[in-house]
CSV table of C-alpha atoms in Angstrom, one decimal:
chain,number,residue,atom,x,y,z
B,1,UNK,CA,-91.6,-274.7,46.5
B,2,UNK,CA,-90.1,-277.5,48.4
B,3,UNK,CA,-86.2,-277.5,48.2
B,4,UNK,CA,-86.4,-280.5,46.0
B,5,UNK,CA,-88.2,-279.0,43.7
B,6,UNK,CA,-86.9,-275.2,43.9
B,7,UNK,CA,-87.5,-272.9,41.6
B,8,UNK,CA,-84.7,-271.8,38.5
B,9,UNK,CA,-82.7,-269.0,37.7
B,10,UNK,CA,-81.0,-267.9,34.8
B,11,UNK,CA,-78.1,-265.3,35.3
B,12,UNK,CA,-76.0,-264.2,32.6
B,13,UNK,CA,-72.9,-262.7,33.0
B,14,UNK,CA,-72.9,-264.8,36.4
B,15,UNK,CA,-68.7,-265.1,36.6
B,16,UNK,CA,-67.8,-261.4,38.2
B,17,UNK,CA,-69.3,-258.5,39.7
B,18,UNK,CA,-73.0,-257.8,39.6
B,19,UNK,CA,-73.5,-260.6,38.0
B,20,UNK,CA,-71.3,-263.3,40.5
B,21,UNK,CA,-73.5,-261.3,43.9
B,22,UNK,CA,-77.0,-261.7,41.5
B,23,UNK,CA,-76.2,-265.3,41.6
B,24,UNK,CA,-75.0,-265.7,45.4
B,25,UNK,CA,-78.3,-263.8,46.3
B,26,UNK,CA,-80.3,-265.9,44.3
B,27,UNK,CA,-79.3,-269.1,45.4
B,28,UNK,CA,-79.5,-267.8,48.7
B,29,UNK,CA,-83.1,-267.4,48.2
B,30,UNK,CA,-83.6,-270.6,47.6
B,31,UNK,CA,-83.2,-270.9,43.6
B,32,UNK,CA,-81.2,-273.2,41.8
B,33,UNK,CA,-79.0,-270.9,39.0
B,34,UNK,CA,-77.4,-271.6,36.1
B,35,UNK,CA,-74.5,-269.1,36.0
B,36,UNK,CA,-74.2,-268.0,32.2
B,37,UNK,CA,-71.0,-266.5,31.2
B,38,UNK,CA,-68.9,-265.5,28.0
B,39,UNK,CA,-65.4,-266.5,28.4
B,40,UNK,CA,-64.1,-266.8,32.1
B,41,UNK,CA,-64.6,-270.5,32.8
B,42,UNK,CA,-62.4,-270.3,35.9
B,43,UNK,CA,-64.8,-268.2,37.8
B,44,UNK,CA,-67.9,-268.8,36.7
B,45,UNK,CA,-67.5,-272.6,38.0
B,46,UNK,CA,-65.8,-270.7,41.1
B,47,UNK,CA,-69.2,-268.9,41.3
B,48,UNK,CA,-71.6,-272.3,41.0
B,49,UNK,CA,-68.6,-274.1,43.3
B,50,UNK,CA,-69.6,-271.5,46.0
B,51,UNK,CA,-73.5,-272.5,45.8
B,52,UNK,CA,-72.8,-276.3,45.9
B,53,UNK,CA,-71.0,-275.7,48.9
B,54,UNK,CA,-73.4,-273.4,50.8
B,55,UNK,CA,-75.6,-276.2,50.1
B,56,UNK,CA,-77.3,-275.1,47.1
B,57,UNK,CA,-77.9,-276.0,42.8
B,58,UNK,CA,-75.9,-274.5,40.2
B,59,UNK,CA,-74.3,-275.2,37.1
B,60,UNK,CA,-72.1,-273.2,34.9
B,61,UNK,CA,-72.5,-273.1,31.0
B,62,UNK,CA,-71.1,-271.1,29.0
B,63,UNK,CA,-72.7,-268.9,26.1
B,64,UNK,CA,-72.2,-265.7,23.9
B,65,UNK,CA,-75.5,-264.3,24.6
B,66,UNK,CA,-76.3,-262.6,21.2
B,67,UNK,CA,-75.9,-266.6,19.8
B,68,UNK,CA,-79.2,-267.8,19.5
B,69,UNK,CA,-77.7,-271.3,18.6
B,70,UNK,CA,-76.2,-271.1,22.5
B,71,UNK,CA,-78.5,-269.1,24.4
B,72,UNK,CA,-81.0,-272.0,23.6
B,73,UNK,CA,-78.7,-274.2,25.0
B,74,UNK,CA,-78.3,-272.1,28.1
B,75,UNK,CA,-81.9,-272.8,28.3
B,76,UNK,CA,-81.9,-275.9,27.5
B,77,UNK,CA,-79.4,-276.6,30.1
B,78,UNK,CA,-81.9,-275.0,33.2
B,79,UNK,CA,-84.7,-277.5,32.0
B,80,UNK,CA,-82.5,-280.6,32.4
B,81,UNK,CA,-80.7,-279.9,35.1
B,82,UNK,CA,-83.8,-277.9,37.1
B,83,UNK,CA,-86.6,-278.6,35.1
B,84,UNK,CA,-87.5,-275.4,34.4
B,85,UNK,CA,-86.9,-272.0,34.2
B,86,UNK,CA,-88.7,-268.7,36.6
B,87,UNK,CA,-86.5,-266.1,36.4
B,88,UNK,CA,-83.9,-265.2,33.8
B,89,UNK,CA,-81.5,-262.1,35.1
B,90,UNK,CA,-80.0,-261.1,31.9
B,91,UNK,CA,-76.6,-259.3,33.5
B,92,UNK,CA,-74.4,-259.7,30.7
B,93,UNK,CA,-72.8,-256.7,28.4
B,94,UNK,CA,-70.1,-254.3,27.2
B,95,UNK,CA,-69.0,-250.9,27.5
B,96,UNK,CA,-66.8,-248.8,25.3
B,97,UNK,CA,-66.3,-245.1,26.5
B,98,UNK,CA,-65.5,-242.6,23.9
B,99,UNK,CA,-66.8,-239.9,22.6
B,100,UNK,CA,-68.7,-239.8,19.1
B,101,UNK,CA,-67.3,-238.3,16.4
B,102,UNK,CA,-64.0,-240.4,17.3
B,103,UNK,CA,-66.2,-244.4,17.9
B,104,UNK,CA,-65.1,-246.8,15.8
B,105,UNK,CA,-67.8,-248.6,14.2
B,106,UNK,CA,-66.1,-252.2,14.7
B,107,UNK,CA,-66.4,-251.5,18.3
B,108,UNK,CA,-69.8,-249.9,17.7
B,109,UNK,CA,-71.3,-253.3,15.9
B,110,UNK,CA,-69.5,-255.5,18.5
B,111,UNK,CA,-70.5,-253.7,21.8
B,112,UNK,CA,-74.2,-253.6,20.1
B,113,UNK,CA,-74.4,-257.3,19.1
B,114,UNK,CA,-73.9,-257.7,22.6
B,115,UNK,CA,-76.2,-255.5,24.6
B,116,UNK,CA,-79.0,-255.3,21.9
B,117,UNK,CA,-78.5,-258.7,19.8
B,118,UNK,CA,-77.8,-260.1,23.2
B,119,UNK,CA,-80.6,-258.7,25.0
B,120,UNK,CA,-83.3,-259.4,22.9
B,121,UNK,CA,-81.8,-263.0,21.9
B,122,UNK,CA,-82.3,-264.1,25.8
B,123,UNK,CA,-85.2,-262.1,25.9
B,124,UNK,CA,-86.9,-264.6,23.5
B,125,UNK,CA,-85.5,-268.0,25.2
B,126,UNK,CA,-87.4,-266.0,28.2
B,127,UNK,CA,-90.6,-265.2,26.2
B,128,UNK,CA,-90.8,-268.9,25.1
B,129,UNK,CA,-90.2,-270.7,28.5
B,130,UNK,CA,-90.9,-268.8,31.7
B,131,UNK,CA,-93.2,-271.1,33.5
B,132,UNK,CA,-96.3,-268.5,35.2
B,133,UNK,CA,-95.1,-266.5,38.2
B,134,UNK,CA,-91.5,-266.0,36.2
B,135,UNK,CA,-89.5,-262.8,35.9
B,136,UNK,CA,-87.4,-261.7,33.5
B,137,UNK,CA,-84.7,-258.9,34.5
B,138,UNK,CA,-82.8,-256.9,32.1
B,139,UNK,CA,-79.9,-254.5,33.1
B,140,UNK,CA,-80.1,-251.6,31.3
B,141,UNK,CA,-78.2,-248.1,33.0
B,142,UNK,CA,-78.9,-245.1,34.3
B,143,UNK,CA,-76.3,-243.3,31.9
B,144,UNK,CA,-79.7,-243.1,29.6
B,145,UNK,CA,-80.8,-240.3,31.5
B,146,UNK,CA,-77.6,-239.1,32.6
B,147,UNK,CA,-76.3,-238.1,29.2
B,148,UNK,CA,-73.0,-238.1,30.3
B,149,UNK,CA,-70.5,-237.3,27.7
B,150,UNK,CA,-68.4,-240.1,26.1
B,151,UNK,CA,-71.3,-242.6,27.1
B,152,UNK,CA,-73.2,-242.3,23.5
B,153,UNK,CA,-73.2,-245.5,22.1
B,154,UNK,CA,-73.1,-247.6,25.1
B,155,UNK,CA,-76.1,-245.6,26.0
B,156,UNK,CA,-77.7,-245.4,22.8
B,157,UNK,CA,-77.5,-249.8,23.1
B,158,UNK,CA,-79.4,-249.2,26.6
B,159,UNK,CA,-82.0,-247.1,25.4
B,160,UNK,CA,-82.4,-250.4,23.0
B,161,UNK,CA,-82.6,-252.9,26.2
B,162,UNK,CA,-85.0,-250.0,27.8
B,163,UNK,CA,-87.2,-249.6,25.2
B,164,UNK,CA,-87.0,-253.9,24.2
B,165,UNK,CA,-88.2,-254.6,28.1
B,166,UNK,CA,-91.1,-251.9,28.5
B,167,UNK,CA,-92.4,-253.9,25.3
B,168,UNK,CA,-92.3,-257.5,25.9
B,169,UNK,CA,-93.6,-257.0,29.2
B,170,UNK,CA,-96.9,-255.8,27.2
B,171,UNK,CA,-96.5,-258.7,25.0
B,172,UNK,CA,-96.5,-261.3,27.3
B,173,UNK,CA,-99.9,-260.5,28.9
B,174,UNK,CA,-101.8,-263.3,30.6
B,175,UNK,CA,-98.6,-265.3,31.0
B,176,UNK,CA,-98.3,-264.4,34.5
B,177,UNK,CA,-94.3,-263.3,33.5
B,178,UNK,CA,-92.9,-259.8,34.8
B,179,UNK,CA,-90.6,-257.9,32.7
B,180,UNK,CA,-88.2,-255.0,34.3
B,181,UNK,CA,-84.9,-253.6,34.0
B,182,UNK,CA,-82.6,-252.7,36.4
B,183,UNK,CA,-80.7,-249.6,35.5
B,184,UNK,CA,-77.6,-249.4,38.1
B,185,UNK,CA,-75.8,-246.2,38.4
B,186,UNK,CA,-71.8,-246.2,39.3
B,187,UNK,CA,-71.4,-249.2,41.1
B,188,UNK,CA,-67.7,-250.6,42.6
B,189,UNK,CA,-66.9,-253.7,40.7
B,190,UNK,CA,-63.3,-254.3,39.5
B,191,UNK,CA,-64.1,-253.6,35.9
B,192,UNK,CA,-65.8,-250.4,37.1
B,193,UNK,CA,-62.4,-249.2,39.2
B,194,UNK,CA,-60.0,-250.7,36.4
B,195,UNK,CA,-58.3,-247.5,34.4
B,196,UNK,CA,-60.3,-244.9,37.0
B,197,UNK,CA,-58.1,-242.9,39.0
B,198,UNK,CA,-59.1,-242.1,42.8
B,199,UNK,CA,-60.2,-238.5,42.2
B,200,UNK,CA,-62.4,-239.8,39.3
B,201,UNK,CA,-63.5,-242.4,41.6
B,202,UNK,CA,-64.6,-239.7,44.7
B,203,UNK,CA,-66.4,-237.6,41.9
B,204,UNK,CA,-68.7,-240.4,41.2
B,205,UNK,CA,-69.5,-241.3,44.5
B,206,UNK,CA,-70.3,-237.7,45.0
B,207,UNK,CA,-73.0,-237.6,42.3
B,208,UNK,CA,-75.7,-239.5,44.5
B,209,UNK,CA,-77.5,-237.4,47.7
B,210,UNK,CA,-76.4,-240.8,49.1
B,211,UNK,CA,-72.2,-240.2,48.8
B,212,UNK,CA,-71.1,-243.2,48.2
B,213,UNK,CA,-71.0,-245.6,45.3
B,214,UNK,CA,-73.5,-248.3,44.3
B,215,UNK,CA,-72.7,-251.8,45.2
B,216,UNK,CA,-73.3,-255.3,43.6
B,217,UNK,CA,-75.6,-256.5,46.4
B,218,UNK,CA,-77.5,-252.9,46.1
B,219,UNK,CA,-78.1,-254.6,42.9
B,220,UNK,CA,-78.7,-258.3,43.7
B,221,UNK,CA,-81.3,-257.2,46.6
B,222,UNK,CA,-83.6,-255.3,43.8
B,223,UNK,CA,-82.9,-258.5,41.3
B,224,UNK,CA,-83.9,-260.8,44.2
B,225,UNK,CA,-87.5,-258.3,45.2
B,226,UNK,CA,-88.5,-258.6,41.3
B,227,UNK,CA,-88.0,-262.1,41.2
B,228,UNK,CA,-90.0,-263.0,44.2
B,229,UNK,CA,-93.4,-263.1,45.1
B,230,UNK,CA,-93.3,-259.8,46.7
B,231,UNK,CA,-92.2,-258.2,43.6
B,232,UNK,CA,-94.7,-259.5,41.1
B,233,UNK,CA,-97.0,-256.4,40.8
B,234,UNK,CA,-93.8,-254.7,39.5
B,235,UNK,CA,-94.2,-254.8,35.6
B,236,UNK,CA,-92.8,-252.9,32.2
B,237,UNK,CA,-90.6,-250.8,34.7
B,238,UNK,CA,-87.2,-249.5,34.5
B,239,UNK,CA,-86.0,-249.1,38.2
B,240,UNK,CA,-82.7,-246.9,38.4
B,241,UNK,CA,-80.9,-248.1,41.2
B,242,UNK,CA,-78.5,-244.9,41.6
B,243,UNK,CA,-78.8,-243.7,44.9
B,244,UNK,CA,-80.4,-240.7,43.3
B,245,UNK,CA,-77.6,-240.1,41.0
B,246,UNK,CA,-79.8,-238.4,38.2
């Protein structure tokens, strides 16, 4: 498309880590991206600022994505500013590490209203408005076939985004929509470091054949090939982006 007419992106959980380098490489691509986020105001505008001024489109708005009331909104949003919406890169969730017998179900329901509610409430906006040649990207992790102790329910709530995408992606046949997840495995982004020590740290980055850790633009480059043209043949996948950390 032309740049005044480009095309739109959706990314939730835009304000930090995977989500924040999902939006620069978007935009760098040419899409105009409406960075979704929860709470942090300050730097998801930081994050569309940084668009404007590299000459590209963005807005921020915020919304809890497992609030059907503002996730239409969100959408709403893309088709005003943009007029439309191609690709939707649903980044957005929570973890809570702890092993089972001791989870608390309060933290259980919230951490699943978020990645399942969440995931299949912006999966819907996406089902309803991708405009033909549109991709929708969840983010599932690779911690569902790690089966790493600790990891239960937060990986129980991926198995949910897993088995939600590999679905939908049947569903929406003859739309000419894509629907994948990415399933990252350690990656370095400050949430991912906070409370780890070093030696924790190095044993991570030891799992893969590939020694180091996963970073967000590992990420963003896989977002960006499944939201593209030359990633369109790529449908009702999970792709583990790990470095071979399985």
């Amino acid at each position: 498309m032309s740049g005044s007419n480009p095309r739109v992106a959706i990314v939730t959980g835009g304000s930090r880590g995977i989500g924040r380098e999902v939006v620069t490489r978007l935009a760098a691509d040419g899409l105009a991206v409406v960075v979704g986020y929860a709470g942090n105001k300050d730097k998801a505008e930081e994050a569309a600022d940084a668009v404007r001024q590299a000459g590209g489109r963005a807005v921020a708005v915020r919304a809890d994505v497992a609030d059907e009331n503002a996730v239409t909104a969100l959408f709403d949003t893309a088709e005003e500013e943009f007029g439309g919406v191609d690709v939707v890169a649903h980044v957005a969730g929570k973890m809570v590490l702890q092993p089972l017998v001791d989870f608390d179900l309060a933290v259980l329901d919230d951490m699943h209203r978020t990645n399942i509610r969440g995931t299949l409430v912006v999966a819907q906006q996406a089902a309803r408005r991708l405009r033909p040649g549109g991709a929708l990207i969840t983010f599932s992790s690779s911690i569902v076939v790690q089966a790493t102790p600790a990891y239960g329910p937060y990986a129980a709530s991926k198995g949910a985004v897993e088995a939600l995408t590999l679905i939908l992606a049947r569903e929406l046949r003859g739309r000419d929509v894509t629907v994948n997840a990415v399933a990252p495995g350690p990656t370095v982004t400050d949430l991912f470091l906070e409370g780890r020590d070093q030696a924790t740290i190095d044993r991570l980055a030891s799992l893969a054949p590939l020694e180091r850790l996963g970073t967000p633009a590992d990420l963003a480059g896989v977002v960006s090939f499944l939201a593209g043209a030359e990633g369109h043949w790529i449908n009702g996948q999970i792709i583990r982006v790990n470095g071979g950390a399985i």
